[in-house]
mmCIF file of C-alpha atoms and ligand atoms in Angstrom:
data_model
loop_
_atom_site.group_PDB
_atom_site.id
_atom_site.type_symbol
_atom_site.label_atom_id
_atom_site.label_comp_id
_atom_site.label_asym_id
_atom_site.label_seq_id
_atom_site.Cartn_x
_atom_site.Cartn_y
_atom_site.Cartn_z
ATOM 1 C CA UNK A 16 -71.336 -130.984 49.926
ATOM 2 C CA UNK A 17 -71.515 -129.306 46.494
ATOM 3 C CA UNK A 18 -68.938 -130.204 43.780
ATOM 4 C CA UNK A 19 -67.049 -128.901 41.137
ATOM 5 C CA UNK A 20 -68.832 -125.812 39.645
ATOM 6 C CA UNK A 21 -69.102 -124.419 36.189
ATOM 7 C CA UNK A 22 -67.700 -120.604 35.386
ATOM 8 C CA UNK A 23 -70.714 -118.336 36.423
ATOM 9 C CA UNK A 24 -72.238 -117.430 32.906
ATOM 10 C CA UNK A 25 -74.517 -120.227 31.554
ATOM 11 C CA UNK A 26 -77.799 -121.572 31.160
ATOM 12 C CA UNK A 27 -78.708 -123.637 33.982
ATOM 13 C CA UNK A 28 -81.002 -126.499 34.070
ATOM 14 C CA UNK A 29 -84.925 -125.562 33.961
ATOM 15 C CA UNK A 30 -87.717 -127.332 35.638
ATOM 16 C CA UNK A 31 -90.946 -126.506 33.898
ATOM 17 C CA UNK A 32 -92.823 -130.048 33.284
ATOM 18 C CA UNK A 33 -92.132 -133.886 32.536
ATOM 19 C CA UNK A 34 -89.678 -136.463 33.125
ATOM 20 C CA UNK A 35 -86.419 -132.876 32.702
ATOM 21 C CA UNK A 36 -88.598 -131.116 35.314
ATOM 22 C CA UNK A 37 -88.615 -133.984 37.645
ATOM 23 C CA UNK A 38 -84.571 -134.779 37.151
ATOM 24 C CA UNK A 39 -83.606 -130.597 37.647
ATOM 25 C CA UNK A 40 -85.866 -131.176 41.188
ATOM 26 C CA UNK A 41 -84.647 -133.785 42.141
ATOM 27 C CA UNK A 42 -80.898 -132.926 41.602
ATOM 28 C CA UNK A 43 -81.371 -129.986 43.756
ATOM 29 C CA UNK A 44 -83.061 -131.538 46.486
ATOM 30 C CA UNK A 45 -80.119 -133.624 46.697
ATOM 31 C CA UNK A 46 -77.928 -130.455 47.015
ATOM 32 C CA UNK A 47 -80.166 -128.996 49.236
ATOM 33 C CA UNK A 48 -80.051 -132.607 51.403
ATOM 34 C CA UNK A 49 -76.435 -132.414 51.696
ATOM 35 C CA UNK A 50 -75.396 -128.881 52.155
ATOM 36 C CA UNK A 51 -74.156 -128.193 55.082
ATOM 37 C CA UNK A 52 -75.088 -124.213 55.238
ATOM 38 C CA UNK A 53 -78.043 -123.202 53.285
ATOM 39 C CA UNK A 54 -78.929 -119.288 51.987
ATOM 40 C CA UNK A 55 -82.954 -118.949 51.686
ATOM 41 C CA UNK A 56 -82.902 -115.793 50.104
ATOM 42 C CA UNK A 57 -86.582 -114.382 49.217
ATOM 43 C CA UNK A 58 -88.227 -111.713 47.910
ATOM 44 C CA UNK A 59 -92.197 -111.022 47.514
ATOM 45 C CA UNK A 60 -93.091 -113.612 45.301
ATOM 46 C CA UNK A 61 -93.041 -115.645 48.204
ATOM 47 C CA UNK A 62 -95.976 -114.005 49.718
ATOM 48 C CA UNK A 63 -97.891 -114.091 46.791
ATOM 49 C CA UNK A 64 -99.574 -117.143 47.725
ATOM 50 C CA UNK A 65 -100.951 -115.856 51.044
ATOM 51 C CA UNK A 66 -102.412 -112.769 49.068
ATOM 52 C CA UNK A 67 -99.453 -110.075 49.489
ATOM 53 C CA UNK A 68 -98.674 -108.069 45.922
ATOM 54 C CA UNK A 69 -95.625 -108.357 44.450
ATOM 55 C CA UNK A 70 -93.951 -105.233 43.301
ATOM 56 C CA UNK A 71 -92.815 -105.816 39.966
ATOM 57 C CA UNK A 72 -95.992 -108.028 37.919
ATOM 58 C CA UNK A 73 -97.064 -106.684 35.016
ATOM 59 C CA UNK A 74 -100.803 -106.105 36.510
ATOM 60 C CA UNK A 75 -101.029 -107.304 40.561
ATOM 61 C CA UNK A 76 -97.627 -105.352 41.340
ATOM 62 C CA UNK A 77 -97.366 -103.025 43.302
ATOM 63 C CA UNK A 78 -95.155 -100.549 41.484
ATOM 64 C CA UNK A 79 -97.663 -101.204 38.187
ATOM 65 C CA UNK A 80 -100.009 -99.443 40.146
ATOM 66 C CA UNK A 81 -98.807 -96.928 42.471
ATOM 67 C CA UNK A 82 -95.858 -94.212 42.508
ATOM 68 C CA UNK A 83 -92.631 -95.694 44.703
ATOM 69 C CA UNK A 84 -91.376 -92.288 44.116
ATOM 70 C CA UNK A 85 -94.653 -90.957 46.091
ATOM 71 C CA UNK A 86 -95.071 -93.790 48.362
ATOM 72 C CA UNK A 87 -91.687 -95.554 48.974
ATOM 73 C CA UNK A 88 -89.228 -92.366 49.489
ATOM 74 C CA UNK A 89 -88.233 -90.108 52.241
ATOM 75 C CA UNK A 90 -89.211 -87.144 49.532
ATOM 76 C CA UNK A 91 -92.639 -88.586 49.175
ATOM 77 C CA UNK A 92 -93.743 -89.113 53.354
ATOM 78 C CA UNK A 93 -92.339 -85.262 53.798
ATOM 79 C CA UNK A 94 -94.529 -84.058 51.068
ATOM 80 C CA UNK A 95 -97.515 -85.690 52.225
ATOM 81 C CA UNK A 96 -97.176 -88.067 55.638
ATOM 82 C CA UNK A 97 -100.815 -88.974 55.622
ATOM 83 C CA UNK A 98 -101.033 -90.696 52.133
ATOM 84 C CA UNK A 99 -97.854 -92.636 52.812
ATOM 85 C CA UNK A 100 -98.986 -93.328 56.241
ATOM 86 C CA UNK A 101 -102.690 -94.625 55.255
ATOM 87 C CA UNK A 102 -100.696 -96.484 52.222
ATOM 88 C CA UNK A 103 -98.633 -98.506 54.955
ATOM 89 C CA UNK A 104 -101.948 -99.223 57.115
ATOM 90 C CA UNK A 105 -103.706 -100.634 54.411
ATOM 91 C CA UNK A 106 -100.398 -102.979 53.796
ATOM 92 C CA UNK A 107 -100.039 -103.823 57.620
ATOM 93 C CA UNK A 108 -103.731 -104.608 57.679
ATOM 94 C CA UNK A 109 -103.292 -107.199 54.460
ATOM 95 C CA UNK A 110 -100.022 -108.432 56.137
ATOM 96 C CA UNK A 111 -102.305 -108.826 59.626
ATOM 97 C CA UNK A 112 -104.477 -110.474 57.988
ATOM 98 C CA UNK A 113 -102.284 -112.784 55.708
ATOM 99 C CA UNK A 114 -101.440 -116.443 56.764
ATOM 100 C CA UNK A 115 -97.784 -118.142 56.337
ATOM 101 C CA UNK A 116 -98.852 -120.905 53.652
ATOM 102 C CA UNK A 117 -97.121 -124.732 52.800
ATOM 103 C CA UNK A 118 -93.880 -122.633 51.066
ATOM 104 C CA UNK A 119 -92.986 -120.661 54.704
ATOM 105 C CA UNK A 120 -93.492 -123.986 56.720
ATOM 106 C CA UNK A 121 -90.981 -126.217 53.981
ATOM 107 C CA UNK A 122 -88.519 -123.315 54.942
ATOM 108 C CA UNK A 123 -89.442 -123.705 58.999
ATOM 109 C CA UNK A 124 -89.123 -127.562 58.845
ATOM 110 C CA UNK A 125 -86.226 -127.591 56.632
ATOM 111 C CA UNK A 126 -84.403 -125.148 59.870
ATOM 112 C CA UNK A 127 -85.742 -126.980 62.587
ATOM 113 C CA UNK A 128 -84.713 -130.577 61.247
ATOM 114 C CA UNK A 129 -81.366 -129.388 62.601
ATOM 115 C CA UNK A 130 -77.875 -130.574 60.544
ATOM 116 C CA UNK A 131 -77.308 -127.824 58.861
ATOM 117 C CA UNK A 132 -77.410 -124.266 59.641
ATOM 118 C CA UNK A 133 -79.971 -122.000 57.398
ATOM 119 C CA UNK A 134 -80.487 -118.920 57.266
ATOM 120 C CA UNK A 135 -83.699 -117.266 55.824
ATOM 121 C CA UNK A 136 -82.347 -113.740 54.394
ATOM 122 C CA UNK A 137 -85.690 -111.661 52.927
ATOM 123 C CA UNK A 138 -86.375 -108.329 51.439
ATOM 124 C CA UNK A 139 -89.987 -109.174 52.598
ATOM 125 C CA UNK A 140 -91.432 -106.840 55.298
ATOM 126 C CA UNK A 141 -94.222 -108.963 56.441
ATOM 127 C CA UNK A 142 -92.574 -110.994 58.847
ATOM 128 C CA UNK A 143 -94.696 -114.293 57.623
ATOM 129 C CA UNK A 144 -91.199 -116.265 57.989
ATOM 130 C CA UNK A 145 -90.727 -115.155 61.361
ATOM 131 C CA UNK A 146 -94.808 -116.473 61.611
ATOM 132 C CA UNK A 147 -94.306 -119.478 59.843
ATOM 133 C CA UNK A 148 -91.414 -120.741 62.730
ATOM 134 C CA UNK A 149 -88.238 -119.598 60.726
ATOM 135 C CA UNK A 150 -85.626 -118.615 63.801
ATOM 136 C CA UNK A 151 -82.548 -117.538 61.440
ATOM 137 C CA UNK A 152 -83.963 -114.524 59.780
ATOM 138 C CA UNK A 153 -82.180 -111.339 58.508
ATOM 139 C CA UNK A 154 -84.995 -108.962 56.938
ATOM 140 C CA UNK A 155 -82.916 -106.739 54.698
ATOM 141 C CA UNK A 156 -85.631 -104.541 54.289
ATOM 142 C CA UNK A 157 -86.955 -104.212 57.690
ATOM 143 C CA UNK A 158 -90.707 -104.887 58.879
ATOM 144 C CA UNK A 159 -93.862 -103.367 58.444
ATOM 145 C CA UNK A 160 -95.325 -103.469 61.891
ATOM 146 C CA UNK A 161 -92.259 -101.706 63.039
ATOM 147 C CA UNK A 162 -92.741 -97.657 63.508
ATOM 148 C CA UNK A 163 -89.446 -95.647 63.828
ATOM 149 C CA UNK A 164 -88.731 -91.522 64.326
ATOM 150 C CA UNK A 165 -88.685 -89.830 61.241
ATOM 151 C CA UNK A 166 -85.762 -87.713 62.531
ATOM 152 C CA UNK A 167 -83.905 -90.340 63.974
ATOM 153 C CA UNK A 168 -83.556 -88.813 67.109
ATOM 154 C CA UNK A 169 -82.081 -91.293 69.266
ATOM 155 C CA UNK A 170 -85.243 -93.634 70.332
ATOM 156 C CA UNK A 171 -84.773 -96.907 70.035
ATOM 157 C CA UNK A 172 -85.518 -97.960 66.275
ATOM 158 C CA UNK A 173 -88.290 -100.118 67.127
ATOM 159 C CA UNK A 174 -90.534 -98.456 68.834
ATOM 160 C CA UNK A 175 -93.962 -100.406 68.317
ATOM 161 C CA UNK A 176 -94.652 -99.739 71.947
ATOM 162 C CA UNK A 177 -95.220 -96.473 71.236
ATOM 163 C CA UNK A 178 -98.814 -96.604 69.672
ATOM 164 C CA UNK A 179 -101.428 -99.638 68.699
ATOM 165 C CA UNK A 180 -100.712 -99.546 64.673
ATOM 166 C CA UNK A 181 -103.800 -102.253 64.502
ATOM 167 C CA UNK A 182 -105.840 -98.882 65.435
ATOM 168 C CA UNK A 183 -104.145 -96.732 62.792
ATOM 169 C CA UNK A 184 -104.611 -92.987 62.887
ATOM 170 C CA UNK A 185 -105.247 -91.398 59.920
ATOM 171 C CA UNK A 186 -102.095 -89.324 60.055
ATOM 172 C CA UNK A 187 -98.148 -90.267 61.170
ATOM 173 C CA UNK A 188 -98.552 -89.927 64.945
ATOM 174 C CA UNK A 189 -95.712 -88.274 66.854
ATOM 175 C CA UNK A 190 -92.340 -89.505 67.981
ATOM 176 C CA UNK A 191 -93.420 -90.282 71.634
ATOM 177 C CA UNK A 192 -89.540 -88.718 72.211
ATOM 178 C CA UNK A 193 -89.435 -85.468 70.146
ATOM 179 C CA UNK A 194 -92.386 -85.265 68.678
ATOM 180 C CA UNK A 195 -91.318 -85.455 64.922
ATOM 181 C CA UNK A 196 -93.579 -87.854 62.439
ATOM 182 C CA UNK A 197 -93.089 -91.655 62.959
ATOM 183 C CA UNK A 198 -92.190 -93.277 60.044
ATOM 184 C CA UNK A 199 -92.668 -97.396 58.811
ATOM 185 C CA UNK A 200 -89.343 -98.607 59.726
ATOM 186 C CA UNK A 201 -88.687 -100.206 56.047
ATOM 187 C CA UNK A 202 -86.312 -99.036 53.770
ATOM 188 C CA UNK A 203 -87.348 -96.938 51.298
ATOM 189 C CA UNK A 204 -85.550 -95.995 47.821
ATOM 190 C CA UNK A 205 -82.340 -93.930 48.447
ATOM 191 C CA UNK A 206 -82.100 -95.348 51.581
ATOM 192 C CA UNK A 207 -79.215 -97.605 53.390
ATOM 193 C CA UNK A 208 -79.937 -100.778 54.281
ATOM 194 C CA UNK A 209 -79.374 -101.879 57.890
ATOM 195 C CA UNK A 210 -75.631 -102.079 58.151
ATOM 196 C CA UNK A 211 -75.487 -105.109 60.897
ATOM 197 C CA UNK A 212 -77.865 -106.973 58.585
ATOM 198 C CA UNK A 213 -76.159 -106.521 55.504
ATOM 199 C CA UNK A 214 -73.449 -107.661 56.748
ATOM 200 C CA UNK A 215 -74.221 -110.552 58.590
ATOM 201 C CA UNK A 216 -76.627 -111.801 55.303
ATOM 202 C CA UNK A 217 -73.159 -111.184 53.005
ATOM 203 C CA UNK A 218 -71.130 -113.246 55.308
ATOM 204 C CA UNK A 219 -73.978 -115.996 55.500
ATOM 205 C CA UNK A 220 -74.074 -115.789 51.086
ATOM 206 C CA UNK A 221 -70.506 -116.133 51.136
ATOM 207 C CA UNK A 222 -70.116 -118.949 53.706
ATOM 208 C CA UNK A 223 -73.031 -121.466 52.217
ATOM 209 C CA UNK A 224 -72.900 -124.688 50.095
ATOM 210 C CA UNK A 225 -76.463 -123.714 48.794
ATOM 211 C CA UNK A 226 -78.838 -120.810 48.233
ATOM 212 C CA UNK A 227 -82.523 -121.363 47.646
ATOM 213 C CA UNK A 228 -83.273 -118.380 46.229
ATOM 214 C CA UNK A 229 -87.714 -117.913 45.614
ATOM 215 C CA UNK A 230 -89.712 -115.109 44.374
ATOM 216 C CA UNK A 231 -87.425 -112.152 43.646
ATOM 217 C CA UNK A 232 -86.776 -110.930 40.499
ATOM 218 C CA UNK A 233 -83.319 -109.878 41.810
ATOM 219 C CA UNK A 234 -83.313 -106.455 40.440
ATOM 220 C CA UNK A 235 -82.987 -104.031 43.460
ATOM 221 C CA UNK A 236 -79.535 -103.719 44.835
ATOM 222 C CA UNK A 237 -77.507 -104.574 47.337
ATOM 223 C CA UNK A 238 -80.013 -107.754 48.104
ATOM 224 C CA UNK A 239 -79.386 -108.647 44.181
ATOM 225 C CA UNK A 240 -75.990 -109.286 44.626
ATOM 226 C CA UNK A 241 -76.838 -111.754 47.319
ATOM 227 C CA UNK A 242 -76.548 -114.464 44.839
ATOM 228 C CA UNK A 243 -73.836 -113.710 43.408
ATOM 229 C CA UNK A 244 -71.754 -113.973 46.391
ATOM 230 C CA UNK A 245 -72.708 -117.323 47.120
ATOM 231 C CA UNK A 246 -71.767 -118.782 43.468
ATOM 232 C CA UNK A 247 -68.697 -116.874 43.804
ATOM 233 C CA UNK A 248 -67.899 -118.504 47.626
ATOM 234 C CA UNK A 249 -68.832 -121.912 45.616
ATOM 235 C CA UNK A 250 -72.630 -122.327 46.779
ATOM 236 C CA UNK A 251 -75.175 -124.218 44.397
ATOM 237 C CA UNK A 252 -77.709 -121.672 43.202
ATOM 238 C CA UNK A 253 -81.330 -123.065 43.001
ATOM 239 C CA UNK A 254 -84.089 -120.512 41.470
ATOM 240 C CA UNK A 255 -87.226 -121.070 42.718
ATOM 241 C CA UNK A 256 -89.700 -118.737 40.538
ATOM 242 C CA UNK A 257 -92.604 -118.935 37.668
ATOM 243 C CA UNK A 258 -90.582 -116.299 36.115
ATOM 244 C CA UNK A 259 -87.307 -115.364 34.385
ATOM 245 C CA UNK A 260 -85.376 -113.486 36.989
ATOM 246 C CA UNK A 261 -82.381 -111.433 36.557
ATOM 247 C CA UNK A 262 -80.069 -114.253 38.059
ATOM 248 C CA UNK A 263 -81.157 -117.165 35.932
ATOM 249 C CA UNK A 264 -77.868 -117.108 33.840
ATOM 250 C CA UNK A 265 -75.866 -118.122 36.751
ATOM 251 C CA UNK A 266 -78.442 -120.725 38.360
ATOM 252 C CA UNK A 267 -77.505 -124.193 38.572
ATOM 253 C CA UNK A 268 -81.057 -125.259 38.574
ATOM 254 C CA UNK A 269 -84.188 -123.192 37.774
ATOM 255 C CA UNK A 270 -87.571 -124.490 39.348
ATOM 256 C CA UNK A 271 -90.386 -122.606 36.893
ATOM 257 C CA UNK A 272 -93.274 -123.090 39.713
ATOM 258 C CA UNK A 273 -95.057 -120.943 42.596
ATOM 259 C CA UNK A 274 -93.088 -121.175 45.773
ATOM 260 C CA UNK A 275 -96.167 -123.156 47.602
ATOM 261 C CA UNK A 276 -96.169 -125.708 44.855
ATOM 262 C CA UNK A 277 -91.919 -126.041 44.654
ATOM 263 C CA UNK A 278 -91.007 -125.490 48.020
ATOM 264 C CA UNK A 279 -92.181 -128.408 49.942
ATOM 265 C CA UNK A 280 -91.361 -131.036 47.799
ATOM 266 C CA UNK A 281 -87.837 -129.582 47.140
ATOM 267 C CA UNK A 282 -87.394 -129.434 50.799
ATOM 268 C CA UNK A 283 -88.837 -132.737 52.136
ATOM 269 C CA UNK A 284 -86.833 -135.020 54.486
HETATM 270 P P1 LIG B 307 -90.562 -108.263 42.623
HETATM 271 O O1 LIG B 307 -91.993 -107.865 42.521
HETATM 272 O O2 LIG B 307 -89.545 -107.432 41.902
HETATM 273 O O3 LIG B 307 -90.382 -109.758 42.108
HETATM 274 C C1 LIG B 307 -91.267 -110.758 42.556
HETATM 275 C C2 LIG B 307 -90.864 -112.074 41.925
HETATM 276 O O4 LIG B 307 -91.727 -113.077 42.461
HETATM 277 C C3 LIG B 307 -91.021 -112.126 40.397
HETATM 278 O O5 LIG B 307 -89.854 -112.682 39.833
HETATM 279 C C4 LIG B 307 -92.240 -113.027 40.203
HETATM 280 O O6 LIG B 307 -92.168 -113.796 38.997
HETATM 281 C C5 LIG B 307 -92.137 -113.932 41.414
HETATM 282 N N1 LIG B 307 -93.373 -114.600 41.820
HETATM 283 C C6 LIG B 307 -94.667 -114.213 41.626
HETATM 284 N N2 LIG B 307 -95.506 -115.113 42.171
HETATM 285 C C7 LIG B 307 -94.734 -116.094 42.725
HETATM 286 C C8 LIG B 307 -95.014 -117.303 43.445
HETATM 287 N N3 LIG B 307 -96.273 -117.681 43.702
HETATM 288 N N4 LIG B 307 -93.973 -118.061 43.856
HETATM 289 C C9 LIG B 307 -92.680 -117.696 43.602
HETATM 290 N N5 LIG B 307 -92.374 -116.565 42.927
HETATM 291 C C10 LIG B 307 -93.375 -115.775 42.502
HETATM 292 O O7 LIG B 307 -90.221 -108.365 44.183
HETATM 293 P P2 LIG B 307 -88.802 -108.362 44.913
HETATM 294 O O8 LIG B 307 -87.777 -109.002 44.058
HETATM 295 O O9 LIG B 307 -89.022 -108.879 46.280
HETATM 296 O O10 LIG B 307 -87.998 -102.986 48.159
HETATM 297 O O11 LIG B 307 -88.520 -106.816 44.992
HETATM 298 C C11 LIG B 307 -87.369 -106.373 45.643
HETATM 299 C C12 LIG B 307 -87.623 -105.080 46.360
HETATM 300 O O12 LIG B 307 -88.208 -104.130 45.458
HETATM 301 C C13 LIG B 307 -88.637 -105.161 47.476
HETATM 302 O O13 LIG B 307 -88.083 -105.631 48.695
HETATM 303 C C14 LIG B 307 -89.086 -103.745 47.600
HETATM 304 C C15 LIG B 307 -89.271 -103.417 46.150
HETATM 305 O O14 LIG B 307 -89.188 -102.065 45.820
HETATM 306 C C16 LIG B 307 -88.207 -102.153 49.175
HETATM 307 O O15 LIG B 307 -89.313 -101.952 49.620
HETATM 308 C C17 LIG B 307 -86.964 -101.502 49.666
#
């Protein structure tokens, strides 16, 4: 179990190369090893790998190249429902088409070894941890192949039944119920987050000796304050990113590498 920690503002540990790099990894592998309840907590970066765009790279992100006010609003689908709608099918064709890579299946094995309980919370919507064999997942941000009313009107919120989204119309097809738009059933800006998964990921930050945190640059709230939670319930932090992030001042160990590189040797048996 975790130790002593040091008060939440300071510079933690970084991994980029050499003899340091090796000691920061190896140190939190052995936190990882012992922990008893382990936060994965991960944002797009660690998709990138199986071809899905961030949101926030200077060139390859998403929101360097399109509108989220436009595409990622309720304001934006009721001005125009077929942009946002062909926007989404082009994503949920990339996401069909994208493959879980070595990062996801670290993750997966790391679960399924059993001795610990681990929880994979993401703000991804692409499901590839669900794909990859990850059973514990809370997807704050919901999922892409998901369709809900645009009106809420009382169907149930998944409601992928309702049409084949691998044959995507050109425009929002109608609420099989009332006949209002459907909608992607992710959260867009403005927007709660699901309550029941909120909380359950807050209690999970709280309760854990560790949280592997990879590829989010931790600046969209509540998810951000994810991390924050765990130091404060006493968890080792471990940053998993090529980047600086918004959390690296109260990291106990940052790992400067692509989640496909880090990931499996920081979670090996
Ligand atoms: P961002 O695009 O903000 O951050 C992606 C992070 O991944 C950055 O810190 C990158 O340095 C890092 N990264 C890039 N390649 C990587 C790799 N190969 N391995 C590991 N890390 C890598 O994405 P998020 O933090 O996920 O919200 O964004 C949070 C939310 O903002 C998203 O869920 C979305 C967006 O608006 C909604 O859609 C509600």
């Amino acid at each position: 179990m975790p130790g002593e920690h040091e008060p939440m503002k300071r510079r933690s540990p970084v991994a980029e190369t050499g003899i340091a790099a090796d000691a920061v990894v190896a140190r939190a592998r052995a936190w990882l090893r012992e922990a008893g309840r382990v936060v994965v907590f991960t944002g797009a970066g660690v998709s990138a790998e199986s071809g899905i765009a961030t949101f926030r790279d200077a060139l390859t992100g998403l929101w360097a190249r399109f509108d989220p006010q436009a595409l990622a609003t309720e304001a934006g689908f009721r001005a125009d429902p077929a942009l946002v709608w062909r926007w989404y099918a082009e994503r949920r064709a990339a996401v069909a088409k994208a493959r879980p890579h070595a990062g996801h299946a670290a993750i997966a094995a790391y679960e399924a070894r059993g001795g610990r309980r681990v929880d994979v919370v993401t703000q991804n919507v692409d499901g590839l941890h669900r794909r990859a064999g990850s059973r514990n997942v809370l997807e704050l941000h919901g999922d892409i192949t998901r369709v809900k009313c645009l009106e809420g009107c009382g169907t149930p919120e998944s409601i992928d039944a309702a049409f084949d989204w691998r044959g995507d119309p050109r425009e929002p097809p109608p609420c099989p119920r009332c006949g209002a738009p459907l909608r992607p059933d992710v959260v867009w800006f403005g927007e709660f987050l699901p309550e029941a998964v909120l909380a359950e990921a807050q209690r999970a930050a709280s309760a854990c000796d560790a949280m592997l945190v990879v590829g989010t640059s931790a600046l969209v709230h509540p998810a951000a304050e994810l991390p924050m939670l765990a130091r404060r319930g006493g968890a080792r932090l471990i940053v998993v990113d090529p980047a600086e992030t918004a959390i690296d001042d109260i990291a106990d160990a940052r790992i400067r590498a692509p989640a496909a590189v880090a990931l499996p040797s920081l979670l090996a048996e």
